[in-house]
Each structure stands twice: as structure tokens, then as C-alpha cells.
PDB file of C-alpha atoms in Angstrom:
ATOM      1  CA  LYS A   1      78.594  82.173  87.660  1.00 67.00           C
ATOM      2  CA  ALA A   2      76.543  79.003  88.375  1.00 82.00           C
ATOM      3  CA  GLY A   3      73.973  79.241  91.119  1.00 94.00           C
ATOM      4  CA  VAL A   4      73.366  76.972  94.066  1.00 97.00           C
ATOM      5  CA  THR A   5      72.554  73.431  92.958  1.00 97.00           C
ATOM      6  CA  GLN A   6      70.715  70.879  94.923  1.00 98.00           C
ATOM      7  CA  THR A   7      70.305  67.135  94.244  1.00 97.00           C
ATOM      8  CA  PRO A   8      68.028  65.369  93.896  1.00 97.00           C
ATOM      9  CA  ARG A   9      65.138  67.783  93.003  1.00 97.00           C
ATOM     10  CA  TYR A  10      62.469  65.243  93.981  1.00 97.00           C
ATOM     11  CA  LEU A  11      62.531  62.280  96.394  1.00 97.00           C
ATOM     12  CA  ILE A  12      59.894  59.894  97.732  1.00 98.00           C
ATOM     13  CA  LYS A  13      60.617  57.780 100.821  1.00 98.00           C
ATOM     14  CA  THR A  14      58.621  55.789 103.228  1.00 98.00           C
ATOM     15  CA  ARG A  15      58.439  56.266 107.044  1.00 98.00           C
ATOM     16  CA  GLY A  16      61.314  54.990 109.003  1.00 98.00           C
ATOM     17  CA  GLN A  17      63.816  55.371 106.103  1.00 98.00           C
ATOM     18  CA  GLN A  18      66.629  57.780 106.043  1.00 98.00           C
ATOM     19  CA  VAL A  19      67.596  60.293 103.370  1.00 98.00           C
ATOM     20  CA  THR A  20      70.640  62.403 102.327  1.00 98.00           C
ATOM     21  CA  LEU A  21      70.279  65.537 100.367  1.00 98.00           C
ATOM     22  CA  SER A  22      73.128  67.403  98.688  1.00 98.00           C
ATOM     23  CA  CYS A  23      73.872  71.065  98.027  1.00 98.00           C
ATOM     24  CA  SER A  24      76.674  72.659  95.975  1.00 98.00           C
ATOM     25  CA  PRO A  25      77.142  76.349  96.829  1.00 97.00           C
ATOM     26  CA  ILE A  26      78.022  79.162  94.483  1.00 97.00           C
ATOM     27  CA  SER A  27      81.788  79.052  93.654  1.00 96.00           C
ATOM     28  CA  GLY A  28      83.659  80.842  96.261  1.00 94.00           C
ATOM     29  CA  HIS A  29      80.971  80.860  98.901  1.00 95.00           C
ATOM     30  CA  ARG A  30      82.036  79.252 102.131  1.00 95.00           C
ATOM     31  CA  SER A  31      78.870  79.320 104.183  1.00 94.00           C
ATOM     32  CA  VAL A  32      75.908  76.980 103.536  1.00 96.00           C
ATOM     33  CA  SER A  33      72.523  77.026 105.385  1.00 96.00           C
ATOM     34  CA  TRP A  34      69.682  74.618 105.245  1.00 97.00           C
ATOM     35  CA  TYR A  35      65.916  75.530 105.619  1.00 96.00           C
ATOM     36  CA  GLN A  36      62.790  73.515 105.649  1.00 97.00           C
ATOM     37  CA  GLN A  37      59.695  74.903 103.992  1.00 96.00           C
ATOM     38  CA  THR A  38      56.089  73.683 104.646  1.00 95.00           C
ATOM     39  CA  PRO A  39      52.806  75.184 104.042  1.00 92.00           C
ATOM     40  CA  GLY A  40      51.937  75.284 107.739  1.00 90.00           C
ATOM     41  CA  GLN A  41      55.319  76.435 109.268  1.00 91.00           C
ATOM     42  CA  GLY A  42      56.761  78.425 106.397  1.00 93.00           C
ATOM     43  CA  LEU A  43      60.490  78.714 106.096  1.00 94.00           C
ATOM     44  CA  GLN A  44      62.325  77.437 109.163  1.00 94.00           C
ATOM     45  CA  PHE A  45      66.140  77.446 109.714  1.00 93.00           C
ATOM     46  CA  LEU A  46      67.780  73.932 110.156  1.00 95.00           C
ATOM     47  CA  PHE A  47      71.436  74.670 110.462  1.00 93.00           C
ATOM     48  CA  GLU A  48      74.411  76.648 109.101  1.00 94.00           C
ATOM     49  CA  TYR A  49      77.949  75.575 108.158  1.00 95.00           C
ATOM     50  CA  PHE A  50      81.037  77.560 107.536  1.00 94.00           C
ATOM     51  CA  SER A  51      84.436  76.062 106.820  1.00 93.00           C
ATOM     52  CA  GLU A  52      83.181  72.544 107.626  1.00 94.00           C
ATOM     53  CA  THR A  53      82.069  73.675 111.097  1.00 94.00           C
ATOM     54  CA  GLN A  54      78.394  73.982 112.179  1.00 93.00           C
ATOM     55  CA  ARG A  55      77.910  77.511 113.424  1.00 90.00           C
ATOM     56  CA  ASN A  56      74.179  77.643 114.219  1.00 87.00           C
ATOM     57  CA  LYS A  57      71.444  75.149 114.585  1.00 90.00           C
ATOM     58  CA  GLY A  58      67.694  75.587 114.510  1.00 90.00           C
ATOM     59  CA  ASN A  59      65.075  73.969 116.746  1.00 90.00           C
ATOM     60  CA  PHE A  60      64.790  70.564 115.030  1.00 94.00           C
ATOM     61  CA  PRO A  61      65.214  67.147 116.529  1.00 95.00           C
ATOM     62  CA  GLY A  62      68.457  65.370 116.335  1.00 95.00           C
ATOM     63  CA  ARG A  63      67.224  63.178 113.367  1.00 97.00           C
ATOM     64  CA  PHE A  64      68.228  66.035 111.337  1.00 98.00           C
ATOM     65  CA  SER A  65      71.953  66.444 110.843  1.00 97.00           C
ATOM     66  CA  GLY A  66      74.299  67.813 108.276  1.00 97.00           C
ATOM     67  CA  ARG A  67      77.965  68.317 107.364  1.00 97.00           C
ATOM     68  CA  GLN A  68      80.092  70.369 105.030  1.00 98.00           C
ATOM     69  CA  PHE A  69      83.050  69.193 103.055  1.00 97.00           C
ATOM     70  CA  SER A  70      86.500  71.020 102.308  1.00 96.00           C
ATOM     71  CA  ASN A  71      85.099  72.102  98.974  1.00 95.00           C
ATOM     72  CA  SER A  72      82.149  73.810 100.728  1.00 96.00           C
ATOM     73  CA  ARG A  73      79.575  71.310  99.372  1.00 98.00           C
ATOM     74  CA  SER A  74      77.169  70.232 102.085  1.00 98.00           C
ATOM     75  CA  GLU A  75      74.827  67.328 102.789  1.00 98.00           C
ATOM     76  CA  MET A  76      71.913  67.057 105.267  1.00 98.00           C
ATOM     77  CA  ASN A  77      70.672  63.757 106.529  1.00 98.00           C
ATOM     78  CA  VAL A  78      67.263  62.933 107.919  1.00 98.00           C
ATOM     79  CA  SER A  79      67.061  59.588 109.705  1.00 96.00           C
ATOM     80  CA  THR A  80      63.767  57.680 110.762  1.00 97.00           C
ATOM     81  CA  LEU A  81      61.665  59.729 108.493  1.00 98.00           C
ATOM     82  CA  GLU A  82      58.226  60.847 109.652  1.00 98.00           C
ATOM     83  CA  LEU A  83      55.125  61.856 107.575  1.00 97.00           C
ATOM     84  CA  GLY A  84      55.802  65.404 108.936  1.00 97.00           C
ATOM     85  CA  ASP A  85      59.124  65.586 107.323  1.00 98.00           C
ATOM     86  CA  SER A  86      57.477  66.024 103.878  1.00 98.00           C
ATOM     87  CA  ALA A  87      58.684  69.467 102.821  1.00 97.00           C
ATOM     88  CA  LEU A  88      60.724  71.490 100.340  1.00 97.00           C
ATOM     89  CA  TYR A  89      64.331  71.505 101.692  1.00 98.00           C
ATOM     90  CA  LEU A  90      66.233  74.535 100.635  1.00 98.00           C
ATOM     91  CA  CYS A  91      69.938  75.253 100.727  1.00 97.00           C
ATOM     92  CA  ALA A  92      71.432  78.653 100.710  1.00 96.00           C
ATOM     93  CA  SER A  93      75.009  79.790 100.166  1.00 96.00           C
ATOM     94  CA  SER A  94      76.835  82.983 101.089  1.00 93.00           C
ATOM     95  CA  LEU A  95      80.363  84.338 100.989  1.00 92.00           C
ATOM     96  CA  GLY A  96      80.570  84.506 104.662  1.00 85.00           C
ATOM     97  CA  VAL A  97      78.272  83.949 107.589  1.00 80.00           C
ATOM     98  CA  TRP A  98      76.946  87.501 107.560  1.00 79.00           C
ATOM     99  CA  ASN A  99      76.583  88.122 103.831  1.00 85.00           C
ATOM    100  CA  GLU A 100      73.317  87.769 101.903  1.00 89.00           C
ATOM    101  CA  GLN A 101      72.134  84.146 101.255  1.00 93.00           C
ATOM    102  CA  PHE A 102      71.363  82.843  97.734  1.00 95.00           C
ATOM    103  CA  PHE A 103      69.027  79.960  97.525  1.00 96.00           C
ATOM    104  CA  GLY A 104      68.956  76.726  95.400  1.00 97.00           C
ATOM    105  CA  PRO A 105      65.755  75.347  93.821  1.00 97.00           C
ATOM    106  CA  GLY A 106      65.255  72.909  96.712  1.00 97.00           C
ATOM    107  CA  THR A 107      64.628  69.210  97.086  1.00 98.00           C
ATOM    108  CA  ARG A 108      61.052  68.196  97.322  1.00 97.00           C
ATOM    109  CA  LEU A 109      60.852  65.272  99.861  1.00 98.00           C
ATOM    110  CA  THR A 110      57.618  63.322 100.177  1.00 98.00           C
ATOM    111  CA  VAL A 111      57.391  60.803 102.963  1.00 98.00           C
ATOM    112  CA  LEU A 112      54.746  58.009 102.576  1.00 97.00           C
TER     113      LEU A 112
ATOM    114  CA  GLY B   1      62.392  82.642 119.311  1.00 57.00           C
ATOM    115  CA  GLN B   2      62.297  85.669 117.036  1.00 67.00           C
ATOM    116  CA  GLN B   3      59.165  86.041 114.919  1.00 77.00           C
ATOM    117  CA  LEU B   4      58.288  88.102 112.036  1.00 90.00           C
ATOM    118  CA  ASN B   5      54.863  89.422 111.197  1.00 95.00           C
ATOM    119  CA  GLN B   6      54.335  90.049 107.555  1.00 97.00           C
ATOM    120  CA  SER B   7      51.331  91.760 106.069  1.00 97.00           C
ATOM    121  CA  PRO B   8      49.177  91.658 104.100  1.00 97.00           C
ATOM    122  CA  GLN B   9      48.984  87.911 103.658  1.00 96.00           C
ATOM    123  CA  SER B  10      47.819  88.316 100.160  1.00 96.00           C
ATOM    124  CA  MET B  11      47.142  91.175  97.687  1.00 96.00           C
ATOM    125  CA  PHE B  12      44.881  91.338  94.749  1.00 95.00           C
ATOM    126  CA  ILE B  13      45.833  94.265  92.551  1.00 94.00           C
ATOM    127  CA  GLN B  14      45.487  95.512  88.954  1.00 95.00           C
ATOM    128  CA  GLU B  15      48.466  95.639  86.555  1.00 95.00           C
ATOM    129  CA  GLY B  16      50.176  99.109  86.885  1.00 95.00           C
ATOM    130  CA  GLU B  17      49.276  99.683  90.468  1.00 96.00           C
ATOM    131  CA  ASP B  18      51.813 100.178  93.233  1.00 97.00           C
ATOM    132  CA  VAL B  19      52.289  97.578  95.952  1.00 96.00           C
ATOM    133  CA  SER B  20      53.352  97.963  99.608  1.00 97.00           C
ATOM    134  CA  MET B  21      54.018  95.177 102.057  1.00 98.00           C
ATOM    135  CA  ASN B  22      55.838  95.232 105.472  1.00 97.00           C
ATOM    136  CA  CYS B  23      57.265  93.199 108.211  1.00 97.00           C
ATOM    137  CA  THR B  24      57.460  93.817 111.917  1.00 96.00           C
ATOM    138  CA  SER B  25      59.242  92.068 114.715  1.00 93.00           C
ATOM    139  CA  SER B  26      59.324  92.183 118.484  1.00 90.00           C
ATOM    140  CA  SER B  27      63.135  91.755 118.260  1.00 89.00           C
ATOM    141  CA  ILE B  28      65.733  93.848 116.557  1.00 91.00           C
ATOM    142  CA  PHE B  29      67.497  92.660 113.562  1.00 91.00           C
ATOM    143  CA  ASN B  30      70.865  93.693 112.039  1.00 91.00           C
ATOM    144  CA  THR B  31      69.959  92.597 108.540  1.00 92.00           C
ATOM    145  CA  TRP B  32      66.710  92.677 106.526  1.00 95.00           C
ATOM    146  CA  LEU B  33      66.374  90.743 103.341  1.00 95.00           C
ATOM    147  CA  TRP B  34      63.483  90.627 100.806  1.00 97.00           C
ATOM    148  CA  TYR B  35      62.899  87.473  98.682  1.00 97.00           C
ATOM    149  CA  LYS B  36      60.451  86.448  95.890  1.00 97.00           C
ATOM    150  CA  GLN B  37      59.558  82.839  95.387  1.00 97.00           C
ATOM    151  CA  ASP B  38      57.793  81.414  92.334  1.00 94.00           C
ATOM    152  CA  PRO B  39      56.143  77.980  92.450  1.00 89.00           C
ATOM    153  CA  GLY B  40      58.452  75.100  92.529  1.00 86.00           C
ATOM    154  CA  GLU B  41      61.576  77.329  92.863  1.00 91.00           C
ATOM    155  CA  GLY B  42      63.834  78.527  95.720  1.00 95.00           C
ATOM    156  CA  PRO B  43      63.543  82.161  96.921  1.00 96.00           C
ATOM    157  CA  VAL B  44      65.333  84.811  94.851  1.00 96.00           C
ATOM    158  CA  LEU B  45      67.061  87.607  96.746  1.00 95.00           C
ATOM    159  CA  LEU B  46      65.595  90.974  95.734  1.00 97.00           C
ATOM    160  CA  ILE B  47      67.076  93.428  98.178  1.00 96.00           C
ATOM    161  CA  ALA B  48      69.467  93.299 101.167  1.00 95.00           C
ATOM    162  CA  LEU B  49      69.525  96.096 103.923  1.00 95.00           C
ATOM    163  CA  TYR B  50      72.328  96.375 106.467  1.00 93.00           C
ATOM    164  CA  LYS B  51      71.828  99.632 108.295  1.00 94.00           C
ATOM    165  CA  ALA B  52      68.883 101.093 110.276  1.00 95.00           C
ATOM    166  CA  GLY B  53      67.228 103.765 108.194  1.00 95.00           C
ATOM    167  CA  GLU B  54      68.756 102.474 104.947  1.00 95.00           C
ATOM    168  CA  LEU B  55      66.496 102.921 101.833  1.00 97.00           C
ATOM    169  CA  THR B  56      67.573 100.790  98.787  1.00 96.00           C
ATOM    170  CA  SER B  57      66.132 100.442  95.311  1.00 96.00           C
ATOM    171  CA  ASN B  58      66.419  97.689  92.744  1.00 95.00           C
ATOM    172  CA  GLY B  59      64.554  98.679  89.586  1.00 96.00           C
ATOM    173  CA  ARG B  60      60.973  99.204  90.434  1.00 97.00           C
ATOM    174  CA  LEU B  61      61.529  97.816  93.950  1.00 98.00           C
ATOM    175  CA  THR B  62      62.283  99.927  97.043  1.00 98.00           C
ATOM    176  CA  ALA B  63      62.934  98.660 100.542  1.00 98.00           C
ATOM    177  CA  GLN B  64      63.686 100.311 103.754  1.00 97.00           C
ATOM    178  CA  PHE B  65      65.358  99.182 107.070  1.00 96.00           C
ATOM    179  CA  GLY B  66      63.271 100.710 109.827  1.00 96.00           C
ATOM    180  CA  ILE B  67      64.889 103.053 112.268  1.00 96.00           C
ATOM    181  CA  THR B  68      63.957 100.959 115.256  1.00 94.00           C
ATOM    182  CA  ARG B  69      65.518  97.913 113.609  1.00 93.00           C
ATOM    183  CA  LYS B  70      62.259  96.008 114.284  1.00 94.00           C
ATOM    184  CA  ASP B  71      60.634  96.524 110.861  1.00 96.00           C
ATOM    185  CA  SER B  72      61.066  96.850 107.119  1.00 98.00           C
ATOM    186  CA  PHE B  73      58.928  97.502 104.039  1.00 97.00           C
ATOM    187  CA  LEU B  74      58.945  96.684 100.422  1.00 98.00           C
ATOM    188  CA  ASN B  75      57.216  98.758  97.639  1.00 98.00           C
ATOM    189  CA  ILE B  76      56.825  97.663  94.185  1.00 97.00           C
ATOM    190  CA  SER B  77      55.883 100.516  91.620  1.00 97.00           C
ATOM    191  CA  ALA B  78      53.864  99.955  88.494  1.00 96.00           C
ATOM    192  CA  SER B  79      53.278  96.301  88.917  1.00 96.00           C
ATOM    193  CA  ILE B  80      53.491  93.983  85.885  1.00 95.00           C
ATOM    194  CA  PRO B  81      52.289  90.369  85.437  1.00 93.00           C
ATOM    195  CA  SER B  82      55.803  88.863  86.222  1.00 94.00           C
ATOM    196  CA  ASP B  83      55.614  90.378  89.727  1.00 96.00           C
ATOM    197  CA  VAL B  84      53.183  87.622  90.665  1.00 96.00           C
ATOM    198  CA  GLY B  85      54.443  85.408  93.370  1.00 96.00           C
ATOM    199  CA  ILE B  86      55.143  85.158  96.990  1.00 97.00           C
ATOM    200  CA  TYR B  87      57.281  87.787  98.560  1.00 98.00           C
ATOM    201  CA  PHE B  88      59.212  86.982 101.887  1.00 97.00           C
ATOM    202  CA  CYS B  89      60.899  89.179 104.289  1.00 97.00           C
ATOM    203  CA  ALA B  90      63.763  87.757 106.410  1.00 95.00           C
ATOM    204  CA  GLY B  91      65.760  89.072 109.247  1.00 93.00           C
ATOM    205  CA  ARG B  92      68.932  88.192 111.018  1.00 90.00           C
ATOM    206  CA  TYR B  93      70.392  89.162 114.264  1.00 82.00           C
ATOM    207  CA  SER B  94      74.137  89.176 114.678  1.00 70.00           C
ATOM    208  CA  GLY B  95      74.481  89.316 118.407  1.00 63.00           C
ATOM    209  CA  GLY B  96      75.792  86.432 120.446  1.00 56.00           C
ATOM    210  CA  GLY B  97      74.176  83.005 119.797  1.00 54.00           C
ATOM    211  CA  ALA B  98      73.196  84.087 116.227  1.00 53.00           C
ATOM    212  CA  ASP B  99      70.556  81.975 114.488  1.00 69.00           C
ATOM    213  CA  GLY B 100      69.990  81.778 110.848  1.00 82.00           C
ATOM    214  CA  LEU B 101      67.492  83.795 108.905  1.00 88.00           C
ATOM    215  CA  THR B 102      63.979  84.328 110.342  1.00 92.00           C
ATOM    216  CA  PHE B 103      61.351  84.544 107.755  1.00 94.00           C
ATOM    217  CA  GLY B 104      57.936  86.001 107.591  1.00 95.00           C
ATOM    218  CA  LYS B 105      54.989  83.956 106.308  1.00 95.00           C
ATOM    219  CA  GLY B 106      54.932  85.655 103.008  1.00 96.00           C
ATOM    220  CA  THR B 107      52.719  88.025 100.989  1.00 97.00           C
ATOM    221  CA  HIS B 108      51.086  86.351  98.103  1.00 97.00           C
ATOM    222  CA  LEU B 109      50.778  88.895  95.180  1.00 97.00           C
ATOM    223  CA  ILE B 110      48.104  88.259  92.596  1.00 96.00           C
ATOM    224  CA  ILE B 111      47.701  90.638  89.700  1.00 91.00           C
ATOM    225  CA  GLN B 112      44.296  90.772  87.963  1.00 85.00           C
ATOM    226  CA  PRO B 113      44.142  91.547  84.275  1.00 77.00           C
TER     227      PRO B 113
END
């Protein structure tokens, strides 16, 4: 069974731009969560989707948003990029909200 | 918000030695997970724990869900070179207003030849 896939793997943007990251969960998984990983803050929860509905949201500004499609694929969007948004963005999928989460390889975003 | 204290921050050991790391929290969790992350990759799930007191093994790895629901440990026996990496604990509380996983800061395992 294929794992979680994320595209693109690497991305370079400039301040003020916006970016969209994509995540395809493991087949049959209906829950997708997003995390931001930085050297200073570690892994931090962004939001979680189940059946196209946002169930939980972490403590991030409104510039960070996401959505989930009927096939469980998910996208996250960051608008008006700041230098501090440079990070590894990780997507994780699970069968349901309370099942163990399996992570993708991440998208490395660099904001210049 | 909930915070996890993971220790030690790093470990320098000899191949063949046993390793022990732990996580503690001021809040209770209903689920404890242990992940390993290699450079440039996403975390890989090692062990999932769902009941207080639960002790689970996965090969040379053993993890326990603390009785108080506020702590967990991971042991690795007879370490080998491929065990090198960063190990993260993660907890989740399933009460009302649930959040996503809360992660520890990681234990960086280095194996000296």
C-alpha cells in the first residue's frame, strides 16, 4: 500500500507570496493532519480534517488555511508569506481521527 | 496548551548498548505514540499506546504508557547503527475540544563506533 505523498518536496518563495501544498493520504484513510516543523519550535499542529470538515485547529494565524476534498486529498495554503514560515510542512493521515497517524516525507518551504 | 518534556535531548552510546528515553507531561493523554525521524524525511511510527499501563514491543523496541497517563518511555535494546536518528514522543488527549498530536522536542541518538 502506498504511503502518504506530499507535493512538491521543495519550494522556494519570497515574502508576501502565497503557497499551496498538497497531500495524498494512504488509500482508505479519511483523516489528514498538517504539522509545521522548525528547529526552534519543533513539530507543531496546524489543523486536522476528516470527511472534508476541519475538526481541530492549532494556534497559527489565519494566513494558514487548509481544505480536504471528497477523495480525502488535502491542501494547505499559506498567504502573505513571512520569513518565519520557512519550515518543513508535514502531512499525516489516519483511518479515523483517533487512529495512529502516518506521516509523509514533508514539503521543505524556504521563504526569502 | 499541553507540553511534553522529552529527555534526554541527546544520547551518545556505543553500538550494542541499551537506550532509554522518556516523556512527561503536566496533562493527561489518552494516546502515546513514538516516532523516529531520519534527516530529510517525515517521522515514522514505531509504537502506538492506547491504555494506561500498556507495555508494547516492536522488535528491539519496547514502550510503556504510564499509569498516571502523564508519561511514557521508550527502550531500545542492543542498539545498531541504523538506530541513529531523532526519536519523538507524541501524545493526544481525546477529551472535549481535542487538539492534534503534541510532540516532544526529540531525543537525538548518536551511536559511536
